[in-house]
Amino acid sequence: MTVHRFLPRQRASYRPGAGTPAPYADAVRAGERIYLSAQSAAAPDGTVTVLGDAAAQTEAALDGLEVALAAAGGSLKDITKLTTSIVDRGHRRDVYATISRRLSNVYPVSTGLVVGGLPAAELMVQIDAEALAPPVGDPTVTRHRKYDYHNWHGQNFSWQGSMVAAGVTELFVRGQTGSRLDGGIVVGFGRRPEDAAMQADLALVNLATLLHEVGAGLDDVAKITVYISDRAYRTAVYPMIGKHFRGIHPVSTGIIVQAFARPEIMFEVDVRAFPKVAGKPHARVRKYQSKNARYGTEQQSLDCDFCMAVRAGNCIVLRGQTGMSLDEVLKGPGDAVAQAEQAMDNVAVLLGEAGARFSDVVKATVFVTDRAYLAGVCDVVLRRLQGVNPAFSALIVKGLASPELLMEVDITAVIADGSA
């Protein structure tokens, strides 16, 4: 497998109008897999020329994805998953109607979030996409449980999607919530922690069902990203995760967002899943039990089996890294930049333990809890990855695992053939 990086940027879109060097690539190709930077209506210098028009901003984001995919030898039809972040649920109709028109008959899997902010204050939507573009003659991506809504849950737009997009090297699953797989009733309407637990339980049952249908299982999951709409739900939903993933030890990232696609949703889970090769289990580095781990300055009784890094073939995914050192000491209380430095120190160690290094990083995603932290944290992450040109995304979110954590960074790496 070779790794190629396309359309490197030299300006930081999260610093509107500034010329601060912050090189990252719009697309990174590793074999059939194309990693993409999130796209929006922000120009390369961060300025937003399309103001107040969610549909036009969505067109601009899709234009950016189309250019990036073409540079990497793909096209919009190769998109396997979309994570669409908006700052107001009222934008959904314009955003999703535009995506539906541009991606007609593509049937991506998807996750929809309402977030606290995007890299420029004027942005209304940002799209993070994933893609597989197999060489001609190789097996193509198969889309399972396709659906076609003419009026998506009464929100006045049509939508085509699927539940799973299965490639040879990776499985992409629609973000699972407390809704039945036929799109019907959502459980847990009370907005209490116990209702969030009911939603998480059903979401994970659905996930196991979907993976089974494509010949996989929960033990093929390398990473989970847990989204909730209130920190109060953490102690309710994580025991459900612990129940379903007992003994599996995925890596995890936990994010608190403003809201989801429908008002009644309190929980959504995304996964990174890789089919085992010749039945060989994925390597899981630094396994731990979450009830014995610190989040910020305190322990939380979550009872989950997790780990710090998973290696599946040549691909390595890390637990979301924060200002918590690997010996569980919070570094930089109240200082997002210091926390980012510690997070990247952790990344360096964990990559090394999984057999990789910074130069193998293909995608970095930054989460911060306040716009005031965004530029400084992104600067640290990209400075530590100087010369690597990863794909890159950033979001402002409502919160992280504890109030003391101001930032988190997700890292994916691919070890190229011949890499030491």
Short mmCIF file of C-alpha atoms in Angstrom, two decimals:
data_model
loop_
_atom_site.label_atom_id
_atom_site.label_comp_id
_atom_site.label_asym_id
_atom_site.label_seq_id
_atom_site.Cartn_x
_atom_site.Cartn_y
_atom_site.Cartn_z
CA MET A 1 0.00 0.00 0.00
CA THR A 2 1.24 3.47 -0.89
CA VAL A 3 0.14 6.78 0.63
CA HIS A 4 -0.26 9.88 -1.54
CA ARG A 5 -1.25 13.39 -0.40
CA PHE A 6 -3.08 15.78 -2.71
CA LEU A 7 -3.85 19.51 -2.78
CA PRO A 8 -1.75 20.65 0.17
CA ARG A 9 -2.92 23.92 1.69
CA GLN A 10 -0.48 26.47 3.05
CA ARG A 11 -2.95 28.70 4.86
CA ALA A 12 -5.03 28.10 7.94
CA SER A 13 -8.74 28.21 7.19
CA TYR A 14 -9.46 28.33 10.94
CA ARG A 15 -7.68 31.74 11.05
CA PRO A 16 -9.86 33.76 8.67
CA GLY A 17 -7.85 36.13 6.50
CA ALA A 18 -4.53 35.26 8.15
CA GLY A 19 -1.48 33.95 6.37
CA THR A 20 -0.43 31.63 9.19
CA PRO A 21 1.27 28.57 7.69
CA ALA A 22 -0.72 25.44 8.52
CA PRO A 23 -0.11 22.84 5.85
CA TYR A 24 -2.60 20.04 5.46
CA ALA A 25 -3.94 18.17 2.45
CA ASP A 26 -7.46 18.20 1.08
CA ALA A 27 -7.11 14.49 0.24
CA VAL A 28 -4.85 11.63 1.30
CA ARG A 29 -5.07 8.32 -0.55
CA ALA A 30 -3.94 5.04 1.03
CA GLY A 31 -4.74 2.15 -1.28
CA GLU A 32 -8.45 2.27 -2.09
CA ARG A 33 -9.20 4.54 0.90
CA ILE A 34 -9.41 8.32 0.44
CA TYR A 35 -9.19 10.47 3.59
CA LEU A 36 -10.63 13.95 3.11
CA SER A 37 -10.39 17.26 4.92
CA ALA A 38 -13.75 18.68 5.97
CA GLN A 39 -15.12 21.11 3.41
CA SER A 40 -17.26 24.21 3.81
CA ALA A 41 -17.85 27.57 2.16
CA ALA A 42 -14.57 28.89 3.59
CA ALA A 43 -11.93 29.86 1.05
CA PRO A 44 -8.35 28.62 1.58
CA ASP A 45 -7.60 31.79 3.58
CA GLY A 46 -10.61 31.17 5.83
CA THR A 47 -12.83 33.95 4.47
CA VAL A 48 -16.47 33.05 3.77
CA THR A 49 -17.89 34.58 0.61
CA VAL A 50 -21.32 32.92 0.72
CA LEU A 51 -23.15 34.45 3.68
CA GLY A 52 -26.47 33.48 5.22
CA ASP A 53 -27.38 30.83 2.61
CA ALA A 54 -27.17 27.25 3.86
CA ALA A 55 -27.90 25.72 0.46
CA ALA A 56 -25.17 27.76 -1.25
CA GLN A 57 -22.69 26.92 1.50
CA THR A 58 -23.51 23.23 1.05
CA GLU A 59 -22.90 23.54 -2.70
CA ALA A 60 -19.51 25.07 -1.95
CA ALA A 61 -18.63 22.27 0.47
CA LEU A 62 -19.58 19.62 -2.09
CA ASP A 63 -17.61 21.46 -4.77
CA GLY A 64 -14.57 21.26 -2.48
CA LEU A 65 -15.08 17.55 -1.89
CA GLU A 66 -15.48 16.93 -5.60
CA VAL A 67 -12.19 18.70 -6.40
CA ALA A 68 -10.36 16.84 -3.63
CA LEU A 69 -11.72 13.46 -4.70
CA ALA A 70 -10.83 14.08 -8.32
CA ALA A 71 -7.26 14.94 -7.35
CA ALA A 72 -7.04 11.60 -5.53
CA GLY A 73 -8.49 9.65 -8.45
CA GLY A 74 -12.06 9.45 -7.18
CA SER A 75 -15.40 11.20 -7.52
CA LEU A 76 -18.49 12.02 -5.49
CA LYS A 77 -19.92 8.58 -6.28
CA ASP A 78 -17.09 7.04 -4.21
CA ILE A 79 -18.28 8.69 -0.99
CA THR A 80 -19.08 6.04 1.59
CA LYS A 81 -19.90 8.21 4.60
CA LEU A 82 -20.90 11.78 5.36
CA THR A 83 -20.70 13.50 8.73
CA THR A 84 -22.64 16.71 8.27
CA SER A 85 -22.31 19.37 10.98
CA ILE A 86 -24.66 22.34 11.10
CA VAL A 87 -25.00 25.12 13.65
CA ASP A 88 -28.82 25.22 13.63
CA ARG A 89 -31.29 22.40 13.01
CA GLY A 90 -33.31 24.89 10.96
CA HIS A 91 -30.69 24.58 8.21
CA ARG A 92 -31.33 20.86 7.70
CA ARG A 93 -33.84 21.14 4.87
CA ASP A 94 -31.64 23.34 2.69
CA VAL A 95 -28.47 21.42 3.52
CA TYR A 96 -29.80 17.91 3.01
CA ALA A 97 -31.90 18.72 -0.05
CA THR A 98 -28.72 20.04 -1.69
CA ILE A 99 -26.69 16.97 -0.71
CA SER A 100 -29.47 14.68 -1.93
CA ARG A 101 -29.49 16.34 -5.35
CA ARG A 102 -25.70 16.30 -5.72
CA LEU A 103 -25.34 12.71 -4.49
CA SER A 104 -28.28 11.17 -6.33
CA ASN A 105 -27.99 7.35 -6.40
CA VAL A 106 -24.81 7.35 -4.27
CA TYR A 107 -26.53 6.08 -1.08
CA PRO A 108 -23.91 7.13 1.51
CA VAL A 109 -24.15 6.22 5.16
CA SER A 110 -24.41 9.33 7.28
CA THR A 111 -24.27 11.01 10.67
CA GLY A 112 -25.90 14.38 11.29
CA LEU A 113 -24.84 16.69 14.10
CA VAL A 114 -25.79 20.13 15.40
CA VAL A 115 -22.57 21.60 16.80
CA GLY A 116 -21.51 24.62 18.81
CA GLY A 117 -19.61 26.21 15.95
CA LEU A 118 -17.52 25.78 12.82
CA PRO A 119 -14.02 27.09 12.00
CA ALA A 120 -15.38 30.44 10.79
CA ALA A 121 -18.24 32.12 12.64
CA GLU A 122 -20.12 32.77 9.37
CA LEU A 123 -20.23 29.08 8.44
CA MET A 124 -23.57 27.29 8.64
CA VAL A 125 -22.50 23.83 7.49
CA GLN A 126 -19.38 21.67 7.22
CA ILE A 127 -19.17 18.26 5.57
CA ASP A 128 -16.65 15.59 6.52
CA ALA A 129 -16.65 12.77 3.98
CA GLU A 130 -15.01 9.39 3.67
CA ALA A 131 -14.52 7.49 0.44
CA LEU A 132 -13.37 4.23 -1.11
CA ALA A 133 -12.27 4.17 -4.75
CA PRO A 134 -11.15 0.64 -5.61
CA PRO A 135 -8.97 0.22 -8.72
CA VAL A 136 -10.75 -0.98 -11.85
CA GLY A 137 -11.27 -4.73 -11.63
CA ASP A 138 -11.21 -4.87 -7.82
CA PRO A 139 -14.36 -5.57 -5.78
CA THR A 140 -16.62 -2.55 -5.56
CA VAL A 141 -18.25 -1.06 -2.48
CA THR A 142 -21.60 -2.64 -1.66
CA ARG A 143 -24.38 -0.61 -0.04
CA HIS A 144 -26.61 -2.53 2.35
CA ARG A 145 -30.15 -1.68 3.46
CA LYS A 146 -30.59 1.18 1.02
CA TYR A 147 -33.46 3.54 1.76
CA ASP A 148 -35.12 6.38 -0.12
CA TYR A 149 -37.26 8.87 1.81
CA HIS A 150 -39.29 11.36 -0.20
CA ASN A 151 -39.99 13.40 2.94
CA TRP A 152 -37.40 12.53 5.56
CA HIS A 153 -39.29 12.24 8.86
CA GLY A 154 -41.50 15.17 7.93
CA GLN A 155 -38.57 17.58 7.49
CA ASN A 156 -39.46 18.41 3.88
CA PHE A 157 -36.50 17.02 1.98
CA SER A 158 -35.81 13.77 0.15
CA TRP A 159 -32.89 11.58 1.15
CA GLN A 160 -31.19 8.47 -0.19
CA GLY A 161 -28.88 6.52 2.04
CA SER A 162 -27.80 3.12 3.24
CA MET A 163 -27.06 1.53 6.58
CA VAL A 164 -23.69 0.01 5.68
CA ALA A 165 -21.19 0.67 2.89
CA ALA A 166 -18.87 -2.33 2.78
CA GLY A 167 -15.48 -2.31 1.12
CA VAL A 168 -12.74 -4.91 1.19
CA THR A 169 -10.66 -3.01 3.75
CA GLU A 170 -13.20 -1.02 5.78
CA LEU A 171 -16.86 -1.02 6.78
CA PHE A 172 -18.82 2.24 7.08
CA VAL A 173 -21.95 2.26 9.23
CA ARG A 174 -24.63 4.88 9.51
CA GLY A 175 -24.58 6.64 12.88
CA GLN A 176 -26.86 4.58 15.11
CA THR A 177 -29.42 6.12 17.46
CA GLY A 178 -32.37 4.88 19.52
CA SER A 179 -34.43 4.46 16.35
CA ARG A 180 -35.48 1.12 14.90
CA LEU A 181 -33.63 0.00 11.78
CA ASP A 182 -36.75 0.59 9.70
CA GLY A 183 -36.59 4.26 10.70
CA GLY A 184 -39.57 3.92 13.00
CA ILE A 185 -40.16 4.66 16.65
CA VAL A 186 -37.39 6.19 18.74
CA VAL A 187 -37.28 4.78 22.26
CA GLY A 188 -36.74 6.91 25.35
CA PHE A 189 -38.72 10.13 24.91
CA GLY A 190 -38.36 11.44 28.47
CA ARG A 191 -34.94 13.09 28.09
CA ARG A 192 -33.88 11.51 31.37
CA PRO A 193 -30.57 9.65 31.75
CA GLU A 194 -32.47 6.35 31.73
CA ASP A 195 -34.05 7.34 28.40
CA ALA A 196 -30.61 8.01 26.96
CA ALA A 197 -29.58 4.54 28.19
CA MET A 198 -32.53 2.99 26.35
CA GLN A 199 -31.48 4.77 23.17
CA ALA A 200 -27.88 3.64 23.53
CA ASP A 201 -28.93 0.03 24.13
CA LEU A 202 -31.08 -0.08 20.99
CA ALA A 203 -28.42 1.71 18.93
CA LEU A 204 -25.85 -0.93 19.88
CA VAL A 205 -28.27 -3.79 19.19
CA ASN A 206 -28.82 -2.23 15.75
CA LEU A 207 -25.08 -1.93 15.23
CA ALA A 208 -24.51 -5.61 16.01
CA THR A 209 -27.32 -6.57 13.62
CA LEU A 210 -25.94 -4.48 10.76
CA LEU A 211 -22.41 -5.81 11.18
CA HIS A 212 -23.71 -9.40 11.31
CA GLU A 213 -25.59 -8.86 8.05
CA VAL A 214 -22.33 -8.05 6.24
CA GLY A 215 -20.43 -10.95 7.77
CA ALA A 216 -18.74 -8.96 10.53
CA GLY A 217 -19.19 -8.48 14.26
CA LEU A 218 -18.62 -6.05 17.10
CA ASP A 219 -15.09 -7.45 17.45
CA ASP A 220 -14.30 -5.90 14.04
CA VAL A 221 -14.91 -2.44 15.54
CA ALA A 222 -11.70 -0.52 16.13
CA LYS A 223 -13.13 2.82 17.27
CA ILE A 224 -16.35 4.23 18.61
CA THR A 225 -17.26 7.90 18.68
CA VAL A 226 -20.03 8.56 21.17
CA TYR A 227 -22.15 11.68 20.75
CA ILE A 228 -24.56 12.78 23.49
CA SER A 229 -26.51 16.01 23.96
CA ASP A 230 -25.86 16.43 27.70
CA ARG A 231 -23.00 15.36 29.96
CA ALA A 232 -25.63 14.07 32.42
CA TYR A 233 -26.19 11.14 30.05
CA ARG A 234 -22.61 9.82 30.25
CA THR A 235 -23.09 7.66 33.33
CA ALA A 236 -26.24 6.18 31.76
CA VAL A 237 -25.06 5.39 28.23
CA TYR A 238 -21.54 4.12 28.88
CA PRO A 239 -22.67 1.08 30.88
CA MET A 240 -24.65 0.11 27.77
CA ILE A 241 -21.49 0.45 25.71
CA GLY A 242 -19.66 -1.61 28.29
CA LYS A 243 -22.30 -4.34 28.10
CA HIS A 244 -22.18 -4.66 24.33
CA PHE A 245 -18.41 -4.27 23.90
CA ARG A 246 -17.35 -6.38 26.90
CA GLY A 247 -13.92 -7.83 26.24
CA ILE A 248 -13.53 -6.13 22.84
CA HIS A 249 -11.61 -3.00 23.88
CA PRO A 250 -12.23 -0.45 21.10
CA VAL A 251 -10.68 3.01 21.25
CA SER A 252 -13.15 5.79 21.95
CA THR A 253 -13.86 9.49 21.66
CA GLY A 254 -16.73 11.09 23.58
CA ILE A 255 -18.31 14.33 22.36
CA ILE A 256 -21.19 16.44 23.68
CA VAL A 257 -23.06 18.18 20.86
CA GLN A 258 -25.91 20.66 20.77
CA ALA A 259 -28.45 18.34 19.13
CA PHE A 260 -29.10 15.71 16.48
CA ALA A 261 -31.20 15.20 13.37
CA ARG A 262 -34.42 14.90 15.35
CA PRO A 263 -35.27 16.58 18.67
CA GLU A 264 -35.94 13.28 20.45
CA ILE A 265 -32.45 11.87 19.80
CA MET A 266 -30.05 12.09 22.76
CA PHE A 267 -27.40 9.57 21.69
CA GLU A 268 -25.60 8.59 18.50
CA VAL A 269 -22.66 6.28 17.97
CA ASP A 270 -20.25 6.16 15.03
CA VAL A 271 -17.80 3.32 14.50
CA ARG A 272 -14.63 2.57 12.55
CA ALA A 273 -14.77 -1.10 11.61
CA PHE A 274 -12.30 -3.21 9.65
CA PRO A 275 -12.87 -6.79 8.47
CA LYS A 276 -10.37 -9.16 10.03
CA VAL A 277 -7.78 -10.54 7.62
CA ALA A 278 -7.67 -14.36 7.67
CA GLY A 279 -9.57 -14.24 10.96
CA LYS A 280 -6.71 -12.51 12.77
CA PRO A 281 -7.94 -10.18 15.54
CA HIS A 282 -6.94 -6.53 15.49
CA ALA A 283 -4.07 -5.56 17.78
CA ARG A 284 -5.27 -3.51 20.76
CA VAL A 285 -2.68 -1.41 22.60
CA ARG A 286 -2.85 -0.39 26.29
CA LYS A 287 -6.15 -2.00 27.21
CA TYR A 288 -7.89 -0.50 30.24
CA GLN A 289 -11.13 -0.54 32.18
CA SER A 290 -12.74 2.90 32.20
CA LYS A 291 -13.94 2.73 35.82
CA ASN A 292 -10.25 2.74 36.76
CA ALA A 293 -9.39 5.71 34.49
CA ARG A 294 -9.47 9.45 35.14
CA TYR A 295 -11.37 11.91 32.96
CA GLY A 296 -10.13 15.36 33.89
CA THR A 297 -9.54 15.33 37.65
CA GLU A 298 -12.03 12.61 38.61
CA GLN A 299 -12.90 9.00 37.90
CA GLN A 300 -16.26 8.14 36.35
CA SER A 301 -18.05 4.84 37.00
CA LEU A 302 -18.49 3.90 33.34
CA ASP A 303 -17.49 0.20 33.33
CA CYS A 304 -16.23 -0.05 29.74
CA ASP A 305 -13.39 -2.08 28.25
CA PHE A 306 -11.36 0.31 26.08
CA CYS A 307 -7.80 0.68 24.79
CA MET A 308 -5.53 3.46 23.60
CA ALA A 309 -4.76 2.32 20.04
CA VAL A 310 -6.00 -0.30 17.59
CA ARG A 311 -4.00 -1.56 14.66
CA ALA A 312 -5.99 -3.24 11.89
CA GLY A 313 -3.59 -4.27 9.16
CA ASN A 314 -1.65 -1.15 8.20
CA CYS A 315 -4.25 1.24 9.69
CA ILE A 316 -3.94 2.61 13.22
CA VAL A 317 -6.65 4.53 15.05
CA LEU A 318 -6.08 6.19 18.41
CA ARG A 319 -8.32 6.98 21.32
CA GLY A 320 -9.19 10.68 21.26
CA GLN A 321 -6.28 12.37 23.01
CA THR A 322 -6.64 15.26 25.45
CA GLY A 323 -4.58 17.06 28.07
CA MET A 324 -4.60 13.89 30.19
CA SER A 325 -1.11 12.42 30.17
CA LEU A 326 -0.75 8.69 29.67
CA ASP A 327 -0.17 8.34 33.42
CA GLU A 328 -3.54 10.07 33.99
CA VAL A 329 -2.44 13.52 35.13
CA LEU A 330 -4.29 16.51 33.67
CA LYS A 331 -1.75 18.89 32.15
CA GLY A 332 -2.54 22.53 31.46
CA PRO A 333 -5.70 23.11 33.55
CA GLY A 334 -7.53 26.02 31.92
CA ASP A 335 -4.95 26.16 29.09
CA ALA A 336 -6.13 24.62 25.82
CA VAL A 337 -2.76 25.08 24.09
CA ALA A 338 -0.90 23.25 26.88
CA GLN A 339 -3.50 20.49 26.72
CA ALA A 340 -2.96 20.22 22.97
CA GLU A 341 0.79 19.85 23.46
CA GLN A 342 0.19 17.04 25.95
CA ALA A 343 -2.30 15.38 23.59
CA MET A 344 0.26 15.35 20.79
CA ASP A 345 2.94 14.01 23.18
CA ASN A 346 0.51 11.15 23.84
CA VAL A 347 -0.07 10.66 20.12
CA ALA A 348 3.67 10.30 19.50
CA VAL A 349 3.99 7.62 22.18
CA LEU A 350 0.91 5.66 21.13
CA LEU A 351 1.79 5.71 17.45
CA GLY A 352 5.23 4.36 18.35
CA GLU A 353 3.74 1.56 20.43
CA ALA A 354 1.51 0.61 17.48
CA GLY A 355 4.46 0.60 15.08
CA ALA A 356 3.92 4.01 13.46
CA ARG A 357 5.15 7.61 13.69
CA PHE A 358 3.91 11.13 12.98
CA SER A 359 4.82 10.85 9.29
CA ASP A 360 2.23 8.05 8.93
CA VAL A 361 -0.71 10.24 10.05
CA VAL A 362 -3.36 10.53 7.33
CA LYS A 363 -6.18 12.33 9.21
CA ALA A 364 -6.42 14.59 12.25
CA THR A 365 -9.69 15.91 13.67
CA VAL A 366 -9.70 18.58 16.38
CA PHE A 367 -12.55 19.25 18.81
CA VAL A 368 -12.54 22.32 21.08
CA THR A 369 -15.12 23.54 23.56
CA ASP A 370 -14.81 27.26 22.77
CA ARG A 371 -13.97 29.20 19.62
CA ALA A 372 -11.32 31.05 21.62
CA TYR A 373 -9.32 27.79 21.79
CA LEU A 374 -9.61 26.84 18.12
CA ALA A 375 -6.66 28.59 16.49
CA GLY A 376 -4.17 27.81 19.23
CA VAL A 377 -5.07 24.12 19.42
CA CYS A 378 -5.10 23.65 15.64
CA ASP A 379 -1.74 25.43 15.41
CA VAL A 380 -0.23 22.98 17.91
CA VAL A 381 -1.61 19.88 16.18
CA LEU A 382 -0.49 20.96 12.71
CA ARG A 383 2.87 22.21 13.95
CA ARG A 384 3.55 18.82 15.48
CA LEU A 385 2.58 17.30 12.11
CA GLN A 386 4.72 19.76 10.14
CA GLY A 387 5.64 18.32 6.75
CA VAL A 388 3.14 15.46 7.01
CA ASN A 389 0.17 17.14 5.27
CA PRO A 390 -2.65 15.06 6.81
CA ALA A 391 -6.30 15.54 5.95
CA PHE A 392 -7.71 17.81 8.64
CA SER A 393 -11.03 18.77 10.24
CA ALA A 394 -12.06 20.91 13.21
CA LEU A 395 -15.28 21.44 15.17
CA ILE A 396 -16.43 23.50 18.14
CA VAL A 397 -18.50 21.28 20.42
CA LYS A 398 -20.59 21.69 23.55
CA GLY A 399 -18.31 19.63 25.74
CA LEU A 400 -15.99 16.68 26.22
CA ALA A 401 -15.75 13.89 28.80
CA SER A 402 -15.21 16.32 31.69
CA PRO A 403 -15.47 20.10 32.07
CA GLU A 404 -11.68 20.41 32.55
CA LEU A 405 -10.97 19.04 29.07
CA LEU A 406 -10.88 21.89 26.58
CA MET A 407 -9.72 20.01 23.48
CA GLU A 408 -9.46 16.55 21.95
CA VAL A 409 -7.74 15.26 18.84
CA ASP A 410 -8.57 12.15 16.84
CA ILE A 411 -5.73 10.60 14.83
CA THR A 412 -5.65 7.97 12.08
CA ALA A 413 -2.39 6.69 10.64
CA VAL A 414 -1.54 4.33 7.79
CA ILE A 415 1.82 2.59 7.57
CA ALA A 416 2.87 2.60 3.94
CA ASP A 417 4.56 -0.44 2.45
CA GLY A 418 8.28 -0.23 3.10
CA SER A 419 7.87 2.29 5.92
CA ALA A 420 10.27 1.65 8.78
#
